[in-house]
mmCIF file of C-alpha atoms in Angstrom:
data_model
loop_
_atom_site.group_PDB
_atom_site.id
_atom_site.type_symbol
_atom_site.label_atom_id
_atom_site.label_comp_id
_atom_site.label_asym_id
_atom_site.label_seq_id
_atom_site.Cartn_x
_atom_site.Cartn_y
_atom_site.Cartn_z
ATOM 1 C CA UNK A 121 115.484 108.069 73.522
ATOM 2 C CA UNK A 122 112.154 108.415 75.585
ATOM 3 C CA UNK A 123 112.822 108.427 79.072
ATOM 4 C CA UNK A 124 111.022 111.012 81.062
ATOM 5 C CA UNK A 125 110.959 113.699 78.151
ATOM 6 C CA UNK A 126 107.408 114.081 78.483
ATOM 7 C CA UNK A 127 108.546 115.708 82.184
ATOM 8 C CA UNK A 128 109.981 118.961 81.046
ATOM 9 C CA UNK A 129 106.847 121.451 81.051
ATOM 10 C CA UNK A 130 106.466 119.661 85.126
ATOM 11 C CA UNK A 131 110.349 119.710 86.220
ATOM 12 C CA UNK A 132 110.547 123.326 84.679
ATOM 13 C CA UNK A 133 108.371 124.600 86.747
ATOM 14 C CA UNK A 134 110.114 122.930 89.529
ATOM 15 C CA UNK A 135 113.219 124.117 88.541
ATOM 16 C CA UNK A 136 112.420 127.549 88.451
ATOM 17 C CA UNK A 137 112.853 128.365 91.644
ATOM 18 C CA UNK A 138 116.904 127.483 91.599
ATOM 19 C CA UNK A 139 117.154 130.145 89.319
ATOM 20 C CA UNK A 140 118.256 132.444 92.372
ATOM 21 C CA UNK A 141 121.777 132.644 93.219
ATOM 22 C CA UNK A 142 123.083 129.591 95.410
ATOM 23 C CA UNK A 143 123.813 131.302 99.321
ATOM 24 C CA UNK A 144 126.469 129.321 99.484
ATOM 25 C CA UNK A 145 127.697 125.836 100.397
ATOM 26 C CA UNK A 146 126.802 125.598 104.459
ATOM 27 C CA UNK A 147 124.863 127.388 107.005
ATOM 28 C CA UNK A 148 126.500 128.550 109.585
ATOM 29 C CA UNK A 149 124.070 126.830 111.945
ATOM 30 C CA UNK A 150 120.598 127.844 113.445
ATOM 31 C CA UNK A 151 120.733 130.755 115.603
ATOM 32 C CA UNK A 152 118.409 128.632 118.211
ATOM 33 C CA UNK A 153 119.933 125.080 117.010
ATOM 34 C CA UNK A 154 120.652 122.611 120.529
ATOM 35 C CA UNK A 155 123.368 123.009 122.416
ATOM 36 C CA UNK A 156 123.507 119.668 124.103
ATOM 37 C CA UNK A 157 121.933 116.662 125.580
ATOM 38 C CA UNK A 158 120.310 114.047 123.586
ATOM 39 C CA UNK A 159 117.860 114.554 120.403
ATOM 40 C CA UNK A 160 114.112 113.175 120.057
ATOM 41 C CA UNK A 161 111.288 114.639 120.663
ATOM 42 C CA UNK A 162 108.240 115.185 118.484
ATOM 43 C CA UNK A 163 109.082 118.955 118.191
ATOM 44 C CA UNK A 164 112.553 119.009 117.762
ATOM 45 C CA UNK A 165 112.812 120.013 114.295
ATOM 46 C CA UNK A 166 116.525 120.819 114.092
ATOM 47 C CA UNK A 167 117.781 119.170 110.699
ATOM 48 C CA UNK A 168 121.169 119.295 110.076
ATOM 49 C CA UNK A 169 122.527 118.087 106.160
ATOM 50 C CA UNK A 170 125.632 116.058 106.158
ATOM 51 C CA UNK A 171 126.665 115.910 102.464
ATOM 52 C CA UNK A 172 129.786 114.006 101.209
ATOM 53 C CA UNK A 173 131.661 116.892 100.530
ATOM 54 C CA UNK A 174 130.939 121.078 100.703
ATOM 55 C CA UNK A 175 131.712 122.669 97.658
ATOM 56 C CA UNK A 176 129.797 120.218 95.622
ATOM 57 C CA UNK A 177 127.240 122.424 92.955
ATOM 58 C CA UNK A 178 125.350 119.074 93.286
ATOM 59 C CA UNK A 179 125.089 119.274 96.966
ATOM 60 C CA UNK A 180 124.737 122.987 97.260
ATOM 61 C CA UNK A 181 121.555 122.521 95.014
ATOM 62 C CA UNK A 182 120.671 120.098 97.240
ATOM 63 C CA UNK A 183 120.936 121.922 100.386
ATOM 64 C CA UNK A 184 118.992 124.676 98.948
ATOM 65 C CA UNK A 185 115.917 122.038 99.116
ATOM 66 C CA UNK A 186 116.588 121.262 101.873
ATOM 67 C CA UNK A 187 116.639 124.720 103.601
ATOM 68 C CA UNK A 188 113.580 125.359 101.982
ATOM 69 C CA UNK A 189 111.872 122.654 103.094
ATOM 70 C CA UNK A 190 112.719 123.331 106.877
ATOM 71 C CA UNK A 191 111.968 126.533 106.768
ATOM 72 C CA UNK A 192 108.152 125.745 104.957
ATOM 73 C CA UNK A 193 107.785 123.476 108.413
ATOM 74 C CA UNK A 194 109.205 126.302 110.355
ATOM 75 C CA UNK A 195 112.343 123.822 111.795
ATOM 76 C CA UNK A 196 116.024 125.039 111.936
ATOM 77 C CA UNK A 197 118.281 124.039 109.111
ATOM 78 C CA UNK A 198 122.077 123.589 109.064
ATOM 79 C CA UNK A 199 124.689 122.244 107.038
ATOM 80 C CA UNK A 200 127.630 121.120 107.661
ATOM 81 C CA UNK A 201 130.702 118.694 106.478
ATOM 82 C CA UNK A 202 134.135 117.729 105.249
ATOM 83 C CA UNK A 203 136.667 119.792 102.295
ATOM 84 C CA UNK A 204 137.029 116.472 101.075
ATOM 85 C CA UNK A 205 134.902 113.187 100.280
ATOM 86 C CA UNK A 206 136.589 110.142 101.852
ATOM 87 C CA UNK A 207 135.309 107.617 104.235
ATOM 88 C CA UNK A 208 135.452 108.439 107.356
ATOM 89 C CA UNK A 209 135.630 112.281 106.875
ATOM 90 C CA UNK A 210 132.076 112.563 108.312
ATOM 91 C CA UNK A 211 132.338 111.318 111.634
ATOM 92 C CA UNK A 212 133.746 114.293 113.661
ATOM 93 C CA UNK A 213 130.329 115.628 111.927
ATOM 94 C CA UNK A 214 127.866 113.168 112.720
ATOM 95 C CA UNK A 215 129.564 112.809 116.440
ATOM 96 C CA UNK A 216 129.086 116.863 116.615
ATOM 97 C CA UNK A 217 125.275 117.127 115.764
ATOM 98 C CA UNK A 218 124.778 113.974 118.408
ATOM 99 C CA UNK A 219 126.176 116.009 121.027
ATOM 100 C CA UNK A 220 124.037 119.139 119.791
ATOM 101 C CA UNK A 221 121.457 117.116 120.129
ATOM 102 C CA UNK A 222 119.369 118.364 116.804
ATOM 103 C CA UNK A 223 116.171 116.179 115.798
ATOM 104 C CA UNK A 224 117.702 114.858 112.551
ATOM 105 C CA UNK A 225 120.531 114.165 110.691
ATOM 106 C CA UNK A 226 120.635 113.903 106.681
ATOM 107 C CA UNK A 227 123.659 112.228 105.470
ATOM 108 C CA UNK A 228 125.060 111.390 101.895
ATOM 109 C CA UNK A 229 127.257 108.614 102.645
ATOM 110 C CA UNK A 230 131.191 108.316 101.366
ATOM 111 C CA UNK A 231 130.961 104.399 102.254
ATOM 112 C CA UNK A 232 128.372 102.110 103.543
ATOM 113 C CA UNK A 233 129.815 101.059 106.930
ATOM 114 C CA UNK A 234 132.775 103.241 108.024
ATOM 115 C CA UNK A 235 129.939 105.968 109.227
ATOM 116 C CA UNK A 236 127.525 103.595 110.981
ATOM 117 C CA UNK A 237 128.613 103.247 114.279
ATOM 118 C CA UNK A 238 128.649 107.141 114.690
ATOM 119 C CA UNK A 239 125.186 106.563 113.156
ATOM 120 C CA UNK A 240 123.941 104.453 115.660
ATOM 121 C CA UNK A 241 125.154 106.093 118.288
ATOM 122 C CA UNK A 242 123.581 109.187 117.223
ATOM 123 C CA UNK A 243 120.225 106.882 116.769
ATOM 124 C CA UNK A 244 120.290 105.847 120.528
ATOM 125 C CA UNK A 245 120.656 109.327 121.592
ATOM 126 C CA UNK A 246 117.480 109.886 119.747
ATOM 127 C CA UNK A 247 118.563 111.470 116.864
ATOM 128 C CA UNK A 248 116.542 110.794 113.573
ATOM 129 C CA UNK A 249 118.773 109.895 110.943
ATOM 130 C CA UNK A 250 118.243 109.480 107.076
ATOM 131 C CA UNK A 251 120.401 108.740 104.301
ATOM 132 C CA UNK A 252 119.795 110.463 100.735
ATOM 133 C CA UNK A 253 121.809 110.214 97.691
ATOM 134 C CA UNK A 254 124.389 107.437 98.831
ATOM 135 C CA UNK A 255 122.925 105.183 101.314
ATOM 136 C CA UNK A 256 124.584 103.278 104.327
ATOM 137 C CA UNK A 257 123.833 99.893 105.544
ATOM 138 C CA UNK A 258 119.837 99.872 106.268
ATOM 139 C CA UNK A 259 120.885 99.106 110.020
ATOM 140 C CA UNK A 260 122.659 102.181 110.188
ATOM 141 C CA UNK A 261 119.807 104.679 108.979
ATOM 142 C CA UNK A 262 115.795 105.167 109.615
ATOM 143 C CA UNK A 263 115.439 105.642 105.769
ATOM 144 C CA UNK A 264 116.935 106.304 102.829
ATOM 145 C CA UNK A 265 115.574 109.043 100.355
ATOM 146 C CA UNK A 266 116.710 107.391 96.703
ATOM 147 C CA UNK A 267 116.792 110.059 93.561
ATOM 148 C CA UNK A 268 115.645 107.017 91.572
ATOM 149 C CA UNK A 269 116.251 103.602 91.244
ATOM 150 C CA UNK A 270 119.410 101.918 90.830
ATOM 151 C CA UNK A 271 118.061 99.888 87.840
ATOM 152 C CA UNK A 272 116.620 103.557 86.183
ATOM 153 C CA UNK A 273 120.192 105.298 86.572
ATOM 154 C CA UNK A 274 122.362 102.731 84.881
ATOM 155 C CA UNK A 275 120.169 101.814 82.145
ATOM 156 C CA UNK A 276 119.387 105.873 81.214
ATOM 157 C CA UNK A 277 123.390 106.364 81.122
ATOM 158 C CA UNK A 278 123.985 103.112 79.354
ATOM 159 C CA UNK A 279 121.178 103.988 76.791
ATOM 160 C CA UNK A 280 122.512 107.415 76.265
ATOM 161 C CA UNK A 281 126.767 106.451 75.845
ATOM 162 C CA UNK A 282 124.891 102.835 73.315
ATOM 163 C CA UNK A 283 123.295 105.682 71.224
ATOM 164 C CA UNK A 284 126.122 108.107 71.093
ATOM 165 C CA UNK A 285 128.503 105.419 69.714
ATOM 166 C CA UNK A 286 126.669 103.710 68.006
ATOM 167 C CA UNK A 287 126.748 100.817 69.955
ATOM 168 C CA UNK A 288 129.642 99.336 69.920
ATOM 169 C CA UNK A 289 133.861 100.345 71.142
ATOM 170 C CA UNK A 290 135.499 100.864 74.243
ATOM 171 C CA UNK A 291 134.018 102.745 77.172
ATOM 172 C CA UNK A 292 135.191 103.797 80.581
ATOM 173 C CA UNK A 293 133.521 104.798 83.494
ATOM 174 C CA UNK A 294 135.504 108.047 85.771
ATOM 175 C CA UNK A 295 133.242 107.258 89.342
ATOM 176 C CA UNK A 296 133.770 109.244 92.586
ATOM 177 C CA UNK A 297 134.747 107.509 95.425
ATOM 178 C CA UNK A 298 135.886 104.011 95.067
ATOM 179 C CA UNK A 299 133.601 103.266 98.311
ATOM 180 C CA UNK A 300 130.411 105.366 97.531
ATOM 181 C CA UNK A 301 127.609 102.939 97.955
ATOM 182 C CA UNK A 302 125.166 104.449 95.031
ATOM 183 C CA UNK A 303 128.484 104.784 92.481
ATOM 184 C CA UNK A 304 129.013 101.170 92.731
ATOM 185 C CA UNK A 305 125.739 99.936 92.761
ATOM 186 C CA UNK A 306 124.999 101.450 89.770
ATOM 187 C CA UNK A 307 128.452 100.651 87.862
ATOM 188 C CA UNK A 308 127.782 96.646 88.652
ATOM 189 C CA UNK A 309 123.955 97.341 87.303
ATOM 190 C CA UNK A 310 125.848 98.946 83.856
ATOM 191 C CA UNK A 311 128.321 96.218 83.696
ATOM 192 C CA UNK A 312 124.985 94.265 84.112
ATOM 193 C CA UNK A 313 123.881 96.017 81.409
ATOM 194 C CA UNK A 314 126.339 96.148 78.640
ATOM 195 C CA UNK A 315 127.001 92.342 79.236
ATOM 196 C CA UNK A 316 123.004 91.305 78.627
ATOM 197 C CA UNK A 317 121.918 94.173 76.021
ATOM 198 C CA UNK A 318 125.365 95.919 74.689
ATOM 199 C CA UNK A 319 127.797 92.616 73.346
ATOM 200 C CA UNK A 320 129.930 94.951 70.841
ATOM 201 C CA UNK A 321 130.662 97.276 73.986
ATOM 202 C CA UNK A 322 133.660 96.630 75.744
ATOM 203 C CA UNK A 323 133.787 98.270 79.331
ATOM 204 C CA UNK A 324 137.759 98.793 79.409
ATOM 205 C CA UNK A 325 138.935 100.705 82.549
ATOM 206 C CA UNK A 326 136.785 102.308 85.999
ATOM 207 C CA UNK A 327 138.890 104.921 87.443
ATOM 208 C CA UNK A 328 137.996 107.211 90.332
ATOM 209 C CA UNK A 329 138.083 110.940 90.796
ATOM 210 C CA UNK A 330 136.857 110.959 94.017
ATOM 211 C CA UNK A 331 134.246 113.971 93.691
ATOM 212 C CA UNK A 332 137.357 116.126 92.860
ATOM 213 C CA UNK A 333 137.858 118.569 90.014
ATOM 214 C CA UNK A 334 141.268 118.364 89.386
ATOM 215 C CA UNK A 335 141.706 115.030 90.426
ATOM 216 C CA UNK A 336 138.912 113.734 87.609
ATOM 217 C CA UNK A 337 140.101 116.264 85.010
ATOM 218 C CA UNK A 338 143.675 114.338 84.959
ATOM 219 C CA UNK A 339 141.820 110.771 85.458
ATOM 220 C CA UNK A 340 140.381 111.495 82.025
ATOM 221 C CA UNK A 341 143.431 112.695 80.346
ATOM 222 C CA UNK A 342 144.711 109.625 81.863
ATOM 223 C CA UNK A 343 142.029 107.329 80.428
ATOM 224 C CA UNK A 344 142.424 108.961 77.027
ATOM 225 C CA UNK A 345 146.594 108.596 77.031
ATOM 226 C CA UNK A 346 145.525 104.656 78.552
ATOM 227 C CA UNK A 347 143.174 103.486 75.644
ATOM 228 C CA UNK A 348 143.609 104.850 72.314
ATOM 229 C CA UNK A 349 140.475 103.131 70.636
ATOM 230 C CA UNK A 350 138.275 104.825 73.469
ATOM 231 C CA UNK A 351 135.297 105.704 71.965
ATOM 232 C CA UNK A 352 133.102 107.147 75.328
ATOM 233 C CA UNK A 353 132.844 107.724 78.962
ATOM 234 C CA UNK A 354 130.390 107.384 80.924
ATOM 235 C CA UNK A 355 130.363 109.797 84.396
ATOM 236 C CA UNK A 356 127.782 108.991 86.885
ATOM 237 C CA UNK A 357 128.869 112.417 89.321
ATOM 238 C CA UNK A 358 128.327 115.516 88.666
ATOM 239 C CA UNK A 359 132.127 116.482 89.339
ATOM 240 C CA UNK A 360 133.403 114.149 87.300
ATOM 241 C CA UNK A 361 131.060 114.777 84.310
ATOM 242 C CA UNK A 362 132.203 118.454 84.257
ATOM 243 C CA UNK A 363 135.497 118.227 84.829
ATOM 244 C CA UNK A 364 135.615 115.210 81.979
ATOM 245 C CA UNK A 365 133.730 117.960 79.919
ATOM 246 C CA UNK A 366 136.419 120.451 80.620
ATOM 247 C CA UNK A 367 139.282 118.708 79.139
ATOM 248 C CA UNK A 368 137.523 117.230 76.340
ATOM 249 C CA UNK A 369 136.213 120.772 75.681
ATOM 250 C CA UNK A 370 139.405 121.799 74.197
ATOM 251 C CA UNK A 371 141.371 118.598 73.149
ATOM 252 C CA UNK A 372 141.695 117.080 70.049
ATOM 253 C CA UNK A 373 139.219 114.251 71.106
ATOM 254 C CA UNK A 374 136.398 116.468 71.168
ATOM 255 C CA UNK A 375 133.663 115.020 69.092
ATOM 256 C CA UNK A 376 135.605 112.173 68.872
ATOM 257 C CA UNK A 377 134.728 110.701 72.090
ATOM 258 C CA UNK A 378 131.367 110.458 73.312
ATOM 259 C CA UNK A 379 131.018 111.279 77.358
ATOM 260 C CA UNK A 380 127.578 111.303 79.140
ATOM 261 C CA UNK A 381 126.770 110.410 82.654
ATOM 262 C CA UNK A 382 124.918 112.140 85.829
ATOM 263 C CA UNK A 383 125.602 116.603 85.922
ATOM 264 C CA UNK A 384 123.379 119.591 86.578
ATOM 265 C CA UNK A 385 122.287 121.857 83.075
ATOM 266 C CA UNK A 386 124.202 124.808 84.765
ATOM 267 C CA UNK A 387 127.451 122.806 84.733
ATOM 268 C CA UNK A 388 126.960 121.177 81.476
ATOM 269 C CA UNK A 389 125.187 123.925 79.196
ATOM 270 C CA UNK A 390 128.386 125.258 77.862
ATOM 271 C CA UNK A 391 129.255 121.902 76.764
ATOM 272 C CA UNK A 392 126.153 120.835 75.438
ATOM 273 C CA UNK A 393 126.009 123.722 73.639
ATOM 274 C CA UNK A 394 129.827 123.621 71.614
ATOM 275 C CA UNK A 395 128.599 119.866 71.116
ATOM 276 C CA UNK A 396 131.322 118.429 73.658
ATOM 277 C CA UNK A 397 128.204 116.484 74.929
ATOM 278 C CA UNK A 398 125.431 115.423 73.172
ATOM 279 C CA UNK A 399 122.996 114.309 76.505
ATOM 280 C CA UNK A 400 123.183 113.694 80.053
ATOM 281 C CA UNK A 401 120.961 112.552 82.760
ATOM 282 C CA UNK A 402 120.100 113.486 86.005
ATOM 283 C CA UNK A 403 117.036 114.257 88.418
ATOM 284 C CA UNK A 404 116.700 117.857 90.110
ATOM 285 C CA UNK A 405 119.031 117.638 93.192
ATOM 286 C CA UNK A 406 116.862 120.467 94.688
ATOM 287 C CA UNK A 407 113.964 118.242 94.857
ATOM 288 C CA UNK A 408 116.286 115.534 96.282
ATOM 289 C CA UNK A 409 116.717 118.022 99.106
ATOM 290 C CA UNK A 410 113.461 119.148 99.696
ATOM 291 C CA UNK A 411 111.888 115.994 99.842
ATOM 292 C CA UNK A 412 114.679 114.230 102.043
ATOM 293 C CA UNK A 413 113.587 117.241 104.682
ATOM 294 C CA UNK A 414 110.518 116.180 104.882
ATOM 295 C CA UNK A 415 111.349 112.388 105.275
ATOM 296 C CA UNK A 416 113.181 114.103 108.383
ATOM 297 C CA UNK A 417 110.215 115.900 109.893
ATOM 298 C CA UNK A 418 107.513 112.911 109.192
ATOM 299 C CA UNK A 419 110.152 110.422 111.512
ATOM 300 C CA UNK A 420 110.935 113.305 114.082
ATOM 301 C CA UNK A 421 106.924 114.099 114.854
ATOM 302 C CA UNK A 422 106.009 109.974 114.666
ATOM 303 C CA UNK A 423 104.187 110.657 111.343
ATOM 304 C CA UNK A 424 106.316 107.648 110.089
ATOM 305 C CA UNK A 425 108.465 104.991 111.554
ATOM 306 C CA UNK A 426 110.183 104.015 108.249
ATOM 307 C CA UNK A 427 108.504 100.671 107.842
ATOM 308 C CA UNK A 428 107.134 99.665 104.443
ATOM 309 C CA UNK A 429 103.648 101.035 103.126
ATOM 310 C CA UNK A 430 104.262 104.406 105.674
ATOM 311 C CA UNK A 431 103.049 107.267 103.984
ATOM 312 C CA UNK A 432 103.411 111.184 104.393
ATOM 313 C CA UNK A 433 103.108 114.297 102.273
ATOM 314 C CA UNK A 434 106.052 116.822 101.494
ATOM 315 C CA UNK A 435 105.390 119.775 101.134
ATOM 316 C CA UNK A 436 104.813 120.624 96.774
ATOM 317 C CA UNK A 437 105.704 117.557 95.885
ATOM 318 C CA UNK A 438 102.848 115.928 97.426
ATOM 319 C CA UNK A 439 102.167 112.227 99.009
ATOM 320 C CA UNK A 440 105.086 109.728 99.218
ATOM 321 C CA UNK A 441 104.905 105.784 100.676
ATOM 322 C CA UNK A 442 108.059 104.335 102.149
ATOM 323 C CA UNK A 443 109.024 100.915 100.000
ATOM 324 C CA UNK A 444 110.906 97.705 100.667
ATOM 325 C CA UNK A 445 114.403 98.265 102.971
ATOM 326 C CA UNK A 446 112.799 101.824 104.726
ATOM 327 C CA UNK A 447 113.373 103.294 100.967
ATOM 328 C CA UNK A 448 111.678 106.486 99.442
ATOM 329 C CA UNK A 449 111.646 107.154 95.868
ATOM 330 C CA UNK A 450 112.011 110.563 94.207
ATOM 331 C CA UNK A 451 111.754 109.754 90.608
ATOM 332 C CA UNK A 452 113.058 108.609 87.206
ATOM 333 C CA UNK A 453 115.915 110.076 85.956
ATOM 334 C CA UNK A 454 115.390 112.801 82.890
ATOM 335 C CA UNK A 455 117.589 113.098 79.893
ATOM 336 C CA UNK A 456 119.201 116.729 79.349
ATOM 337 C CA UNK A 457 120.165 117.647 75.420
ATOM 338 C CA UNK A 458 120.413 120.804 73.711
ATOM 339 C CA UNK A 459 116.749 121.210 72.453
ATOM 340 C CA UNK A 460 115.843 121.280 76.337
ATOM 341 C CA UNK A 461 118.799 122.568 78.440
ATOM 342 C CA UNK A 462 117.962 125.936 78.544
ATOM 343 C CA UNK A 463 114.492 125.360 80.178
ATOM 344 C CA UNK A 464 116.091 124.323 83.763
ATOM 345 C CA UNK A 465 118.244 126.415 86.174
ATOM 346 C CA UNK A 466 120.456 124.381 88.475
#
């Protein structure tokens, strides 16, 4: 495997700073956020993070970006949104910050269309609004902060489950939501995949644990029971990925059947560790956060529009240029593994 080794001395540093203790999964709002009428305005720097879920270690790393970020351009930062992800649990949310009227919204989208018209809405009220981690429909959003490319994802987690069984058996894949638009996207770019490159791998089951512990923990005891000859499973959500990790842990198929996918070193180093899971991918979520801030504050002041070749500078992480379909890219994913783990904290 090469993939974006070379990165750890760089993302370490980065990562560093999550070493302090998480504050916890939402503000409860800025003390001078708006109280009503419409957003805009070139000064209204009142960002408020719409994740798909609260609770979410993925999106409580996140958020910590995020707040950072806002506070480094001295804007207001909230967070707020559903117990549970589902389609059109963020609605009520994105409807609430409208009436608030704050600058910007930053959503992670459950589906691709059952949150745009509350999107729009909150657009022609003047309300910036940008999509990171899942994206909507491009007519529902200004832009869309990626991690990394959809191409990047699949192939790292198809590359890492080829390796660990030696390329060839059955796989499965336990996804979140059945309607989150970057799970899907990248599960038809793996099927892509393992059809082209991977002909002894047989893709036998996708099940969904819909960003829930419990609810993925028994999906994978159910995939197990299901297929016998199951020789890996890919995961490609950080819920998922731990939880599958969690029964595996202590089963009799540990060692026996490979799982990688997309989770954070602090949920996965135990497991990595009592060789449950050999490697994993992801990019730093904090980051993610941080930079999709920034997107915010370059559309609220006009420093952007969110047309192609637009460029503007966040914060540490320097210059970024918007691409094709008002899309900003964060980075490649990086493989975790037990010789590295221990140098990141999130």
């Amino acid at each position: 495997m090469t993939f974006a080794r070379k990165r750890v001395a760089a993302l370490a540093a980065i990562a560093v700073t999550a070493a302090l203790a998480l504050t916890g999964c939402a503000d409860t709002g800025p003390a001078s956020a708006p109280t009503g009428g419409a957003g805009g305005g070139s000064d209204n720097l009142a960002v408020t993070f719409l994740p798909k879920n609260l609770g979410n270690p993925y999106f409580d790393t996140s958020a910590k970006g995020g707040k950072a970020a806002v506070e480094e351009f001295k804007g207001t930062f909230n967070q707020v949104g559903p117990a549970q992800a589902s389609p059109d649990a963020q609605v009520s949310y994105i409807n609430t910050a409208t009436q608030q009227g704050v600058g910007a919204l930053v959503v992670s989208a459950n589906d691709p269309k059952a949150i745009c018209d509350a999107l729009n809405q909150a657009r022609d009220n003047g309300v910036k609004v940008v999509t990171f981690d899942s994206d909507t429909d491009a007519s529902c959003r200004d832009l869309f902060v990626n991690q990394a490319s959809a191409d990047g994802i699949a192939k790292a987690q198809v590359d890492l489950i080829a390796d660990q069984i030696g390329d060839s058996g059955e796989i499965a894949i336990l996804s979140a939501a059945a309607n989150a638009t970057n799970q899907n996207a990248w599960i038809d770019k793996m099927k892509a995949l393992l059809k082209s490159d991977h002909p002894n791998i047989s893709l036998v089951d996708v099940v969904y644990g819909n960003d829930d512990d419990q609810t993925s923990f028994d999906k994978t005891a159910a995939l197990l029971q299901s297929h016998p000859k199951l020789k890996g499973i890919i995961s490609p959500t950080t819920v998922g990925i731990a939880a599958a990790a969690r029964y595996l842990s202590t089963s009799s198929y540990k060692g026996k059947v490979a799982l990688t996918g997309l989770g954070t070193p602090n949920q996965m180093r135990e497991y990595v560790k009592d060789g449950t899971v050999t490697a994993f991918a992801l990019w730093n979520p904090e980051d993610l956060g941080y930079l999709s801030a920034f997107a915010a504050k370059a559309l609220i002041t006009g420093e952007i529009t969110g047309k192609e070749g637009d460029t503007f500078t966040a914060g540490k992480l320097g210059k970024y240029t918007v691409g094709a379909n008002g899309t900003v890219l964060l980075g490649d994913p990086f493989v975790f593994d037990k010789d590295n783990i221990d140098k990141f904290d999130f």
